[in-house]
Coordinates of C-alpha atoms in Angstrom, one line a residue:
M1 CA 0.0 0.0 0.0
D2 CA 1.5 3.3 -1.1
L3 CA 0.4 6.1 1.4
G4 CA 1.5 8.9 -0.9
R5 CA -0.4 7.5 -3.9
R6 CA -3.5 6.8 -2.0
R7 CA -3.7 10.5 -1.0
S8 CA -2.8 11.8 -4.5
S9 CA -5.4 13.6 -6.4
T10 CA -4.8 11.1 -9.3
S11 CA -5.7 8.1 -7.1
I12 CA -9.0 6.3 -7.6
G13 CA -11.6 8.0 -5.5
H14 CA -9.4 11.1 -4.9
E15 CA -9.7 12.6 -8.4
K16 CA -11.3 15.8 -7.0
C17 CA -9.4 15.9 -3.8
S18 CA -6.2 17.9 -3.0
F19 CA -6.6 17.3 0.8
H20 CA -4.4 20.2 2.0
H21 CA -6.0 23.1 0.1
D22 CA -9.7 22.3 -0.4
L23 CA -12.1 24.2 1.9
E24 CA -13.7 20.8 2.6
L25 CA -13.0 17.2 1.7
E26 CA -15.7 15.8 -0.6
H27 CA -15.3 12.3 0.9
S28 CA -13.7 10.6 3.9
P29 CA -10.3 8.8 3.6
L30 CA -9.9 5.3 4.8
P31 CA -10.2 4.7 8.5
R32 CA -7.0 6.1 10.1
E33 CA -6.3 3.0 12.1
E34 CA -5.4 1.3 8.9
L35 CA -2.6 3.8 8.4
I36 CA -0.8 3.0 11.6
P37 CA 1.4 0.1 10.4
E38 CA 2.7 2.0 7.4
L39 CA 3.2 5.2 9.3
A40 CA 5.0 3.3 12.1
A41 CA 7.3 1.7 9.5
S42 CA 8.2 5.1 8.2
Y43 CA 9.0 6.4 11.7
R44 CA 11.1 3.3 12.3
S45 CA 13.1 4.1 9.1
V46 CA 13.6 7.7 10.2
I47 CA 14.8 6.6 13.7
H48 CA 17.2 4.1 12.1
N49 CA 18.5 6.7 9.6
L50 CA 19.2 9.1 12.5
G51 CA 21.7 6.5 13.7
E52 CA 19.6 5.1 16.6
D53 CA 19.0 1.5 17.5
V54 CA 15.3 0.9 16.8
T55 CA 15.4 -2.3 18.9
R56 CA 16.5 -0.3 22.0
Q57 CA 14.0 -0.6 24.8
G58 CA 13.2 3.1 24.9
L59 CA 12.6 3.2 21.2
L60 CA 11.0 -0.2 20.6
K61 CA 7.4 1.1 20.6
T62 CA 8.2 4.7 19.6
P63 CA 7.2 4.2 15.9
E64 CA 3.7 3.0 16.8
R65 CA 3.3 5.7 19.4
A66 CA 4.5 8.4 16.9
A67 CA 2.2 7.1 14.2
K68 CA -0.8 7.3 16.6
A69 CA 0.2 10.7 17.7
M70 CA 0.5 12.1 14.2
L71 CA -2.9 10.7 13.3
F72 CA -4.3 12.6 16.3
F73 CA -2.5 15.8 15.4
T74 CA -4.0 15.6 11.9
K75 CA -7.5 14.3 12.8
G76 CA -9.0 17.3 11.0
Y77 CA -8.7 15.3 7.7
D78 CA -11.4 13.0 9.0
Q79 CA -13.9 15.8 9.8
T80 CA -16.1 18.1 7.7
I81 CA -17.7 21.4 8.7
Q82 CA -21.1 19.9 8.1
E83 CA -20.4 17.2 10.6
V84 CA -19.0 19.4 13.4
L85 CA -21.8 22.0 13.0
N86 CA -24.4 19.3 13.5
D87 CA -27.3 21.6 12.7
A88 CA -26.2 24.1 15.3
I89 CA -27.2 27.0 13.1
F90 CA -30.1 29.1 14.5
D91 CA -32.4 31.7 13.0
E92 CA -32.0 34.7 15.1
D93 CA -32.9 38.4 14.6
H94 CA -29.6 39.6 15.9
D95 CA -27.3 41.9 13.9
D96 CA -24.7 43.0 16.5
M97 CA -21.2 41.7 16.5
V98 CA -20.5 38.2 17.9
I99 CA -16.9 37.5 19.0
V100 CA -15.4 34.3 20.3
K101 CA -11.8 35.1 21.2
D102 CA -8.7 33.3 22.5
I103 CA -9.6 29.9 21.1
E104 CA -6.6 27.7 21.7
M105 CA -5.1 26.3 18.5
F106 CA -2.5 23.5 17.9
S107 CA -1.3 22.6 14.4
I108 CA 1.5 21.1 12.4
C109 CA 3.6 23.2 10.1
E110 CA 3.6 21.6 6.6
H111 CA 7.1 22.9 5.8
H112 CA 9.0 21.2 8.6
L113 CA 6.4 18.9 10.3
V114 CA 6.9 20.6 13.6
P115 CA 4.2 22.2 15.8
F116 CA 2.9 25.7 15.9
W117 CA 0.3 26.8 18.3
G118 CA -1.5 29.9 19.6
K119 CA -4.9 31.6 19.8
V120 CA -7.6 32.3 17.4
S121 CA -10.2 35.1 17.7
V122 CA -13.3 35.1 15.5
G123 CA -15.9 37.8 15.0
Y124 CA -18.9 38.0 12.7
L125 CA -22.0 40.1 12.0
P126 CA -25.0 37.9 11.8
N127 CA -27.4 38.1 8.9
K128 CA -30.5 36.5 10.5
R129 CA -28.5 33.3 11.5
V130 CA -26.1 32.6 14.3
L131 CA -23.8 29.7 15.1
G132 CA -23.8 27.8 18.4
L133 CA -20.8 29.4 20.2
S134 CA -18.9 26.1 20.7
K135 CA -19.1 25.5 17.0
V136 CA -16.8 28.4 16.2
A137 CA -14.1 26.6 18.2
R138 CA -15.0 23.3 16.4
I139 CA -14.3 25.0 13.1
V140 CA -10.9 26.1 14.3
E141 CA -10.2 22.6 15.4
V142 CA -11.1 21.0 12.0
F143 CA -8.7 23.2 10.1
S144 CA -5.9 23.4 12.6
R145 CA -5.7 19.6 13.0
R146 CA -4.2 19.3 9.5
L147 CA -0.8 20.1 7.9
Q148 CA -1.0 23.8 7.7
V149 CA 0.5 27.2 7.2
Q150 CA -1.0 29.9 9.5
E151 CA -2.0 32.2 6.6
R152 CA -4.1 29.5 5.0
L153 CA -5.6 28.4 8.3
T154 CA -6.8 32.0 9.0
K155 CA -8.5 32.2 5.7
Q156 CA -10.1 28.8 5.9
I157 CA -11.7 29.5 9.2
A158 CA -13.2 32.8 7.8
N159 CA -14.4 31.1 4.6
A160 CA -16.0 28.3 6.6
I161 CA -18.1 30.7 8.6
V162 CA -19.2 32.5 5.5
E163 CA -20.3 29.2 3.9
A164 CA -22.1 28.1 7.1
I165 CA -24.2 31.2 7.9
K166 CA -23.7 33.8 5.2
P167 CA -23.0 36.6 7.7
A168 CA -22.7 40.3 6.8
G169 CA -19.0 40.1 7.7
V170 CA -16.3 38.0 9.3
G171 CA -13.0 38.8 11.0
V172 CA -10.4 36.2 12.1
V173 CA -7.1 37.0 13.8
V174 CA -4.6 34.2 14.6
E175 CA -1.5 34.7 16.8
G176 CA 0.9 31.7 16.6
T177 CA 4.3 30.5 17.9
H178 CA 6.2 28.4 15.4
M179 CA 8.7 25.8 16.5
C180 CA 10.4 26.1 13.1
M181 CA 11.4 29.6 14.3
V182 CA 12.0 28.8 17.9
M183 CA 14.0 25.5 17.7
R184 CA 15.8 25.9 14.3
G185 CA 16.6 28.6 11.8
I186 CA 16.8 32.0 13.5
Q187 CA 15.9 30.6 16.9
K188 CA 13.9 33.6 18.1
V189 CA 12.2 32.2 21.2
N190 CA 9.8 35.0 21.8
S191 CA 8.7 35.6 18.2
K192 CA 5.0 35.4 17.3
T193 CA 3.2 35.6 14.0
T194 CA -0.1 37.4 13.6
T195 CA -2.3 36.8 10.6
S196 CA -5.8 38.2 9.9
T197 CA -8.6 37.8 7.4
M198 CA -11.4 40.3 7.0
L199 CA -14.4 39.6 4.8
G200 CA -17.6 41.6 4.1
E201 CA -18.2 44.5 6.4
F202 CA -15.0 43.8 8.3
R203 CA -13.1 44.6 5.2
N204 CA -15.3 47.3 3.8
D205 CA -16.2 49.3 6.9
Q206 CA -13.3 50.7 8.9
R207 CA -15.4 51.3 12.0
T208 CA -16.6 47.7 12.1
R209 CA -13.0 46.5 11.7
E210 CA -11.7 48.8 14.4
E211 CA -14.5 47.8 16.8
F212 CA -13.6 44.1 16.3
L213 CA -9.8 44.7 16.8
S214 CA -10.4 46.9 19.8
L215 CA -12.5 44.2 21.5
L216 CA -9.7 41.7 21.1
K217 CA -7.3 43.8 23.3

């Protein structure tokens, strides 16, 4: 079984799927438990190539543990927005700003396969429909639990809310700490990266945007 081929957009059943860039998967991949043996074999090869003894007691079960951990870190590939919203969209005559801020986020950088983490703040102007508040955090979870870059993650969250409830506007701000900057490269321990996406009234109306950003402080 070739893991890379199975997840290619040219594979049978995956012709319309690019996995990392689509707003939503159009289908579910195979059960993730079936991937553990192959992923574990890959981790075993990495450990061996680093010069370690893969039969050493401390490393004997590491490939399987690492495979299970990576599947958990990327569990967003098994979820869709429709599933996590679970009909938690409500008709409501409310047009004032709704903000859910400081949502904890953990993800994996697709460039180096090391973690980045931080906080996500989401605001939107309802247009006769609102989301269950916990569902905003669920949307963040779906997209952060994939191989990501922060810029794309920010936009995906905003676009998903637009698709779900068609609000008058959406604003998303993400602040992240990236291990690829902290542990390697320039090794700037205190560096943080902030990205934002503003759609609808948040982009077009300066007062709306400023109100949102002021409430995040």
